[in-house]
Structure formats: C-alpha cells, structure tokens
Short mmCIF file of C-alpha atoms in Angstrom, two decimals:
data_model
loop_
_atom_site.label_atom_id
_atom_site.label_comp_id
_atom_site.label_asym_id
_atom_site.label_seq_id
_atom_site.Cartn_x
_atom_site.Cartn_y
_atom_site.Cartn_z
CA MET T 1 38.94 6.91 11.47
CA ILE T 2 35.66 6.33 12.61
CA ARG T 3 34.36 7.84 15.48
CA LYS T 4 31.64 9.40 17.77
CA ALA T 5 31.00 12.79 16.74
CA ARG T 6 32.03 15.67 19.18
CA ILE T 7 30.05 19.01 19.80
CA SER T 8 33.34 20.23 17.73
CA ASP T 9 32.13 18.31 14.53
CA VAL T 10 28.89 19.75 14.35
CA VAL T 11 29.45 22.52 11.82
CA GLU T 12 31.52 20.47 9.38
CA MET T 13 28.95 17.90 9.60
CA LYS T 14 26.22 20.47 8.86
CA GLN T 15 28.21 21.53 5.80
CA ILE T 16 28.60 18.27 4.34
CA ILE T 17 24.99 17.70 4.67
CA ASN T 18 24.32 21.17 2.92
CA THR T 19 25.90 20.20 0.03
CA TYR T 20 23.34 17.63 -0.78
CA SER T 21 20.47 19.29 0.90
CA ARG T 22 20.75 22.14 -1.32
CA GLU T 23 20.07 19.66 -4.13
CA GLU T 24 17.23 18.26 -2.48
CA LEU T 25 19.05 14.95 -2.05
CA MET T 26 18.51 14.85 1.44
CA LEU T 27 16.77 16.70 4.37
CA ALA T 28 18.51 19.48 5.66
CA ARG T 29 19.44 19.39 9.63
CA SER T 30 19.52 22.45 11.60
CA LEU T 31 22.19 23.29 14.22
CA SER T 32 19.84 23.10 16.94
CA GLU T 33 18.72 19.46 15.53
CA MET T 34 22.22 18.39 15.57
CA TYR T 35 23.54 19.24 18.60
CA GLU T 36 20.32 17.79 20.39
CA ASN T 37 21.07 14.42 18.90
CA ILE T 38 25.06 14.78 18.51
CA ARG T 39 24.97 11.09 20.59
CA ASP T 40 23.61 9.46 17.45
CA TYR T 41 26.17 10.65 14.84
CA TYR T 42 29.35 9.09 13.98
CA VAL T 43 31.91 10.98 11.63
CA CYS T 44 34.77 9.97 9.48
CA GLU T 45 37.99 12.06 9.82
CA ILE T 46 40.90 11.77 7.69
CA GLU T 47 44.17 13.95 8.46
CA GLY T 48 41.92 15.97 10.78
CA GLU T 49 39.09 16.87 8.67
CA ILE T 50 35.60 15.65 8.68
CA VAL T 51 34.97 13.75 5.47
CA GLY T 52 31.50 11.95 6.29
CA CYS T 53 28.64 11.78 8.77
CA CYS T 54 25.98 9.17 9.66
CA ALA T 55 23.51 8.97 12.67
CA LEU T 56 21.52 6.14 14.25
CA HIS T 57 18.38 7.08 15.73
CA VAL T 58 16.39 4.97 17.80
CA VAL T 59 12.79 5.17 16.81
CA TRP T 60 11.02 2.23 18.86
CA GLU T 61 12.19 -0.47 21.25
CA ASP T 62 13.17 -2.69 18.08
CA LEU T 63 13.67 -0.32 15.43
CA ALA T 64 16.40 2.37 14.53
CA GLU T 65 16.83 4.28 11.54
CA ILE T 66 20.10 5.28 9.81
CA LEU T 67 19.90 9.04 8.77
CA ALA T 68 22.09 11.92 7.50
CA LEU T 69 24.56 9.78 5.55
CA ALA T 70 26.67 12.47 3.43
CA VAL T 71 30.18 12.13 2.42
CA LYS T 72 32.12 14.80 1.13
CA PRO T 73 32.15 14.70 -2.81
CA ASP T 74 35.77 14.20 -3.15
CA CYS T 75 35.58 11.56 -0.88
CA ALA T 76 32.82 9.73 -2.40
CA ARG T 77 33.10 5.98 -3.51
CA LYS T 78 36.06 5.28 -1.47
CA GLY T 79 34.29 3.57 1.50
CA VAL T 80 33.46 6.06 3.57
CA GLY T 81 29.90 5.72 3.59
CA THR T 82 30.00 1.88 4.07
CA LYS T 83 32.30 2.55 7.09
CA LEU T 84 30.04 4.80 8.43
CA VAL T 85 26.94 2.81 8.23
CA SER T 86 28.83 -0.36 9.53
CA ALA T 87 29.57 1.61 12.50
CA CYS T 88 26.11 2.77 12.81
CA LEU T 89 24.90 -1.27 12.56
CA GLU T 90 27.20 -2.15 15.21
CA ASP T 91 25.68 0.44 17.41
CA ALA T 92 22.43 -0.98 16.82
CA LYS T 93 23.34 -4.59 17.33
CA SER T 94 24.71 -3.49 20.52
CA LEU T 95 21.64 -1.62 21.56
CA GLY T 96 19.72 -4.72 21.04
CA MET T 97 17.75 -3.77 17.98
CA LYS T 98 16.03 -6.15 15.45
CA GLU T 99 15.53 -4.02 12.56
CA VAL T 100 17.26 -0.81 10.94
CA PHE T 101 15.84 1.25 8.11
CA ALA T 102 16.98 3.87 5.89
CA LEU T 103 14.97 6.29 3.27
CA THR T 104 17.31 6.77 0.48
CA TYR T 105 17.52 7.92 -3.22
CA VAL T 106 20.21 5.29 -3.29
CA PRO T 107 19.07 2.31 -2.76
CA GLY T 108 21.52 0.26 -4.36
CA PHE T 109 24.07 1.34 -1.96
CA PHE T 110 22.12 0.24 1.20
CA GLU T 111 21.33 -3.35 -0.97
CA THR T 112 25.01 -3.68 -1.21
CA LEU T 113 25.08 -3.85 2.75
CA GLY T 114 22.39 -6.48 3.16
CA PHE T 115 19.33 -4.01 3.28
CA ASN T 116 16.44 -4.99 1.41
CA ILE T 117 13.66 -2.61 -0.53
CA VAL T 118 10.25 -2.38 1.45
CA ASP T 119 7.14 -0.51 1.11
CA LYS T 120 7.32 2.51 3.25
CA ASN T 121 3.98 2.37 4.43
CA SER T 122 4.98 -1.27 6.27
CA LEU T 123 7.09 0.70 8.60
CA PRO T 124 5.55 2.40 11.49
CA ARG T 125 4.01 5.90 11.58
CA LYS T 126 6.35 7.32 13.72
CA ILE T 127 8.98 7.35 11.31
CA TRP T 128 7.07 10.03 9.47
CA SER T 129 8.16 12.75 12.09
CA GLY T 130 11.18 13.88 10.07
CA CYS T 131 9.23 13.70 6.74
CA ILE T 132 6.74 16.41 7.84
CA ARG T 133 9.98 19.28 7.68
CA CYS T 134 10.86 18.04 4.08
CA PRO T 135 10.05 20.36 1.13
CA LYS T 136 8.79 17.12 -0.75
CA PHE T 137 6.55 15.93 1.57
CA PRO T 138 4.01 14.56 0.81
CA ASP T 139 5.30 13.54 -2.69
CA CYS T 140 8.41 12.08 -1.64
CA ASN T 141 10.20 9.51 -3.75
CA GLU T 142 12.87 8.30 -1.28
CA ILE T 143 12.72 4.53 -1.24
CA ALA T 144 12.59 2.61 2.01
CA VAL T 145 15.24 0.13 3.07
CA LEU T 146 15.23 -2.17 5.84
CA LYS T 147 18.15 -4.37 7.34
CA SER T 148 17.39 -7.53 10.33
CA ILE T 149 20.14 -7.16 12.79
CA LYS T 150 21.09 -10.69 13.90
CA GLU T 151 22.80 -11.01 17.61
#
C-alpha cells in the first residue's frame, strides 16, 4: 500500500535510506531533515512494514524533484519503486507542476517511467542545495532525468 508518510515512519525510512547511503548510492538524510519534510514523503507499507520511501519536493512554481527513493533490498524489482514514483508524479500533477526531475545513478529505471536524460546544467541552480551536503560534491556522477507533467 502506498500512502503519505507519518512521523512514526521516519526511523524505518531512514534505515532504508541508510542502506544505500552507506554505499554512497544516495544522499544520507538526517532525522531532522526528514521530520521537517515529512509532508513530502510517501511510503510503501506491506503487512505493517515500511519497505520503501520516496519524496516529492517542490523546488519552484513549476518544478519539483523526486528524491530519497529507496526500497528495501529484499523488495527490490517488485514494483515498489515504480508505485512510489507514480504516487509522487500524481502529487506533482495535482499541485500543477509542469516538470519533475531526479538525480540518479539508475537513469534506466526513470526512463521506463517516461523521464528523459538531461544535462544537469540545464536545471536551475536552486537544485544544487542538496548537492552541497553530498560527500561526492562537486565530483558527482549522478545523472539528471526530467519528465514533463501533462494536465
């Protein structure tokens, strides 16, 4: 079941994210940041267990970012990530966003959902606010993907 995240989900969400951040496959998130942005997050819950999370963060009046997409390894490749991103895209559409982007090491996944690879430099500088905290900055090799949202 995909639903909006609750405060009580944050610790489990952080544990899933940390699985990947320890391997430097995604940016770590602090508890403080996750609590402050809880309204951005969706979770996938199966039999009372949080198995994945994803967030939609509004960057500007017509642009949002999908971030913190993480699925427990034993639930990977079972459609959880697709459902989480789809929930974020529906949210973006209902908010009136024109475009949604993500920075990823797995562009092929996003391409299956209608995203296109774009040059990171084509995105507004405001997107770099999260990058500054990354241990790989400024030598990041994440790939930017972008999707137009149709009303």
